[in-house]
Amino acid sequence: MIYLFLAITVLSLFFTLKMRKPILLTVPFATIFVYLIVQIAMVPMGFFETVKFIFSLR
């Protein structure tokens, strides 16, 4: 999975420099955020209970 994120980051950087659109630099962050949401949703508890549990860990 790390290679996928690395590839997305490299492609995003390449297209940012080629097309001169700095908004493309947000793509890697958005992908990691979506991946985080999907992983939380896969937990068998409710979504908000899972989020509360994650943030209550020390």
Short mmCIF file of N, CA, C and O in Angstrom, two decimals:
data_model
loop_
_atom_site.label_atom_id
_atom_site.label_comp_id
_atom_site.label_asym_id
_atom_site.label_seq_id
_atom_site.Cartn_x
_atom_site.Cartn_y
_atom_site.Cartn_z
N MET A 1 0.83 -1.18 0.00
CA MET A 1 0.00 0.00 0.00
C MET A 1 0.88 1.26 0.00
O MET A 1 0.50 2.26 -0.57
N ILE A 2 2.04 1.16 0.63
CA ILE A 2 2.93 2.32 0.67
C ILE A 2 3.41 2.70 -0.73
O ILE A 2 3.59 3.87 -1.04
N TYR A 3 3.58 1.68 -1.58
CA TYR A 3 4.02 1.97 -2.95
C TYR A 3 2.94 2.70 -3.75
O TYR A 3 3.24 3.53 -4.60
N LEU A 4 1.69 2.40 -3.44
CA LEU A 4 0.59 3.10 -4.11
C LEU A 4 0.58 4.58 -3.73
O LEU A 4 0.46 5.45 -4.58
N PHE A 5 0.74 4.85 -2.43
CA PHE A 5 0.79 6.25 -1.98
C PHE A 5 2.02 6.96 -2.53
O PHE A 5 1.95 8.14 -2.88
N LEU A 6 3.11 6.26 -2.60
CA LEU A 6 4.33 6.85 -3.17
C LEU A 6 4.13 7.17 -4.65
O LEU A 6 4.52 8.25 -5.12
N ALA A 7 3.51 6.26 -5.39
CA ALA A 7 3.24 6.50 -6.81
C ALA A 7 2.29 7.67 -7.00
O ALA A 7 2.51 8.51 -7.90
N ILE A 8 1.26 7.75 -6.17
CA ILE A 8 0.31 8.87 -6.27
C ILE A 8 1.03 10.19 -5.99
O ILE A 8 0.81 11.19 -6.67
N THR A 9 1.92 10.19 -4.99
CA THR A 9 2.66 11.40 -4.66
C THR A 9 3.59 11.82 -5.79
O THR A 9 3.66 13.00 -6.15
N VAL A 10 4.31 10.87 -6.37
CA VAL A 10 5.22 11.18 -7.46
C VAL A 10 4.46 11.68 -8.68
O VAL A 10 4.85 12.67 -9.31
N LEU A 11 3.37 11.02 -9.01
CA LEU A 11 2.56 11.47 -10.15
C LEU A 11 1.97 12.85 -9.91
O LEU A 11 1.92 13.69 -10.82
N SER A 12 1.53 13.09 -8.70
CA SER A 12 0.98 14.40 -8.37
C SER A 12 2.05 15.49 -8.50
O SER A 12 1.79 16.56 -9.04
N LEU A 13 3.23 15.20 -8.01
CA LEU A 13 4.33 16.16 -8.12
C LEU A 13 4.71 16.40 -9.58
O LEU A 13 4.91 17.54 -10.01
N PHE A 14 4.76 15.33 -10.36
CA PHE A 14 5.10 15.45 -11.79
C PHE A 14 4.07 16.31 -12.52
O PHE A 14 4.43 17.24 -13.25
N PHE A 15 2.77 16.01 -12.32
CA PHE A 15 1.74 16.78 -13.03
C PHE A 15 1.64 18.21 -12.50
O PHE A 15 1.28 19.12 -13.25
N THR A 16 1.97 18.42 -11.25
CA THR A 16 1.98 19.79 -10.72
C THR A 16 3.05 20.62 -11.41
O THR A 16 2.80 21.76 -11.80
N LEU A 17 4.23 20.04 -11.55
CA LEU A 17 5.30 20.78 -12.22
C LEU A 17 5.05 20.94 -13.71
O LEU A 17 5.40 21.97 -14.30
N LYS A 18 4.44 19.93 -14.32
CA LYS A 18 4.19 19.99 -15.77
C LYS A 18 3.06 20.95 -16.12
O LYS A 18 3.17 21.73 -17.07
N MET A 19 1.96 20.89 -15.38
CA MET A 19 0.79 21.71 -15.72
C MET A 19 0.71 23.01 -14.94
O MET A 19 -0.19 23.80 -15.15
N ARG A 20 1.65 23.23 -13.99
CA ARG A 20 1.70 24.46 -13.21
C ARG A 20 0.41 24.71 -12.42
O ARG A 20 -0.09 25.83 -12.35
N LYS A 21 -0.15 23.62 -11.84
CA LYS A 21 -1.36 23.75 -11.02
C LYS A 21 -1.05 23.23 -9.62
O LYS A 21 -1.08 22.03 -9.37
N PRO A 22 -0.75 24.12 -8.68
CA PRO A 22 -0.36 23.67 -7.34
C PRO A 22 -1.48 22.97 -6.57
O PRO A 22 -1.22 22.29 -5.59
N ILE A 23 -2.71 23.08 -7.02
CA ILE A 23 -3.82 22.41 -6.34
C ILE A 23 -3.66 20.88 -6.42
O ILE A 23 -4.18 20.15 -5.58
N LEU A 24 -2.91 20.41 -7.40
CA LEU A 24 -2.68 18.97 -7.53
C LEU A 24 -1.84 18.41 -6.38
O LEU A 24 -1.81 17.19 -6.18
N LEU A 25 -1.17 19.28 -5.63
CA LEU A 25 -0.39 18.81 -4.49
C LEU A 25 -1.28 18.34 -3.34
O LEU A 25 -0.80 17.70 -2.41
N THR A 26 -2.56 18.65 -3.38
CA THR A 26 -3.47 18.19 -2.34
C THR A 26 -3.94 16.76 -2.57
O THR A 26 -4.51 16.16 -1.66
N VAL A 27 -3.70 16.22 -3.74
CA VAL A 27 -4.16 14.87 -4.07
C VAL A 27 -3.59 13.81 -3.13
O VAL A 27 -4.35 12.96 -2.64
N PRO A 28 -2.29 13.79 -2.82
CA PRO A 28 -1.79 12.76 -1.89
C PRO A 28 -2.44 12.85 -0.51
O PRO A 28 -2.75 11.82 0.10
N PHE A 29 -2.66 14.05 -0.01
CA PHE A 29 -3.29 14.21 1.29
C PHE A 29 -4.74 13.73 1.26
O PHE A 29 -5.21 13.09 2.20
N ALA A 30 -5.43 14.02 0.18
CA ALA A 30 -6.82 13.57 0.04
C ALA A 30 -6.89 12.05 -0.04
O ALA A 30 -7.79 11.44 0.54
N THR A 31 -5.94 11.44 -0.73
CA THR A 31 -5.95 9.97 -0.83
C THR A 31 -5.71 9.32 0.52
O THR A 31 -6.36 8.34 0.85
N ILE A 32 -4.78 9.86 1.29
CA ILE A 32 -4.52 9.30 2.62
C ILE A 32 -5.74 9.50 3.52
O ILE A 32 -6.11 8.61 4.28
N PHE A 33 -6.41 10.64 3.42
CA PHE A 33 -7.61 10.89 4.21
C PHE A 33 -8.72 9.92 3.84
O PHE A 33 -9.39 9.37 4.72
N VAL A 34 -8.93 9.69 2.55
CA VAL A 34 -9.96 8.74 2.10
C VAL A 34 -9.62 7.33 2.56
O VAL A 34 -10.49 6.58 3.02
N TYR A 35 -8.35 6.97 2.50
CA TYR A 35 -7.92 5.65 2.97
C TYR A 35 -8.19 5.50 4.47
O TYR A 35 -8.66 4.45 4.92
N LEU A 36 -7.93 6.55 5.24
CA LEU A 36 -8.21 6.52 6.67
C LEU A 36 -9.70 6.33 6.94
O LEU A 36 -10.09 5.52 7.79
N ILE A 37 -10.54 7.04 6.23
CA ILE A 37 -11.99 6.92 6.40
C ILE A 37 -12.46 5.51 6.04
O ILE A 37 -13.29 4.92 6.75
N VAL A 38 -11.94 4.94 4.97
CA VAL A 38 -12.33 3.58 4.56
C VAL A 38 -11.89 2.57 5.62
O VAL A 38 -12.65 1.67 5.98
N GLN A 39 -10.69 2.73 6.17
CA GLN A 39 -10.22 1.80 7.20
C GLN A 39 -11.07 1.91 8.46
O GLN A 39 -11.35 0.90 9.11
N ILE A 40 -11.48 3.10 8.84
CA ILE A 40 -12.36 3.27 10.00
C ILE A 40 -13.72 2.65 9.73
O ILE A 40 -14.31 2.01 10.60
N ALA A 41 -14.23 2.80 8.52
CA ALA A 41 -15.54 2.26 8.18
C ALA A 41 -15.55 0.73 8.16
O ALA A 41 -16.60 0.12 8.32
N MET A 42 -14.38 0.11 8.00
CA MET A 42 -14.32 -1.35 7.96
C MET A 42 -14.39 -1.98 9.35
O MET A 42 -14.56 -3.19 9.47
N VAL A 43 -14.26 -1.19 10.40
CA VAL A 43 -14.35 -1.71 11.76
C VAL A 43 -15.80 -2.08 12.03
O VAL A 43 -16.72 -1.35 11.66
N PRO A 44 -16.06 -3.24 12.68
CA PRO A 44 -17.44 -3.69 12.85
C PRO A 44 -18.30 -2.85 13.80
O PRO A 44 -19.50 -3.03 13.85
N MET A 45 -17.71 -1.92 14.53
CA MET A 45 -18.51 -1.03 15.39
C MET A 45 -19.08 0.10 14.52
O MET A 45 -18.76 0.21 13.35
N GLY A 46 -19.91 0.93 15.15
CA GLY A 46 -20.43 2.10 14.44
C GLY A 46 -19.31 3.08 14.13
O GLY A 46 -18.28 3.10 14.80
N PHE A 47 -19.52 3.90 13.13
CA PHE A 47 -18.47 4.81 12.67
C PHE A 47 -18.06 5.80 13.76
O PHE A 47 -16.88 5.95 14.07
N PHE A 48 -19.03 6.48 14.38
CA PHE A 48 -18.70 7.49 15.37
C PHE A 48 -18.16 6.87 16.65
O PHE A 48 -17.30 7.46 17.31
N GLU A 49 -18.64 5.67 17.01
CA GLU A 49 -18.09 4.98 18.17
C GLU A 49 -16.62 4.63 17.93
O GLU A 49 -15.79 4.70 18.82
N THR A 50 -16.31 4.22 16.71
CA THR A 50 -14.93 3.90 16.35
C THR A 50 -14.04 5.14 16.42
O THR A 50 -12.92 5.08 16.95
N VAL A 51 -14.53 6.25 15.91
CA VAL A 51 -13.76 7.49 15.95
C VAL A 51 -13.54 7.92 17.40
O VAL A 51 -12.42 8.31 17.78
N LYS A 52 -14.58 7.83 18.23
CA LYS A 52 -14.42 8.17 19.65
C LYS A 52 -13.40 7.26 20.32
O LYS A 52 -12.58 7.70 21.12
N PHE A 53 -13.43 5.97 20.00
CA PHE A 53 -12.49 5.02 20.56
C PHE A 53 -11.05 5.34 20.15
O PHE A 53 -10.13 5.31 20.96
N ILE A 54 -10.86 5.67 18.89
CA ILE A 54 -9.51 5.98 18.39
C ILE A 54 -8.95 7.21 19.11
O ILE A 54 -7.79 7.21 19.53
N PHE A 55 -9.77 8.24 19.30
CA PHE A 55 -9.26 9.44 19.92
C PHE A 55 -9.18 9.34 21.44
O PHE A 55 -8.56 10.18 22.09
N SER A 56 -9.80 8.33 22.03
CA SER A 56 -9.70 8.16 23.47
C SER A 56 -8.49 7.32 23.86
O SER A 56 -8.18 7.20 25.05
N LEU A 57 -7.80 6.71 22.92
CA LEU A 57 -6.61 5.92 23.21
C LEU A 57 -5.46 6.84 23.64
O LEU A 57 -5.32 7.94 23.15
N ARG A 58 -4.65 6.33 24.54
CA ARG A 58 -3.49 7.13 24.98
C ARG A 58 -2.24 6.37 24.72
O ARG A 58 -2.09 5.26 24.78
#
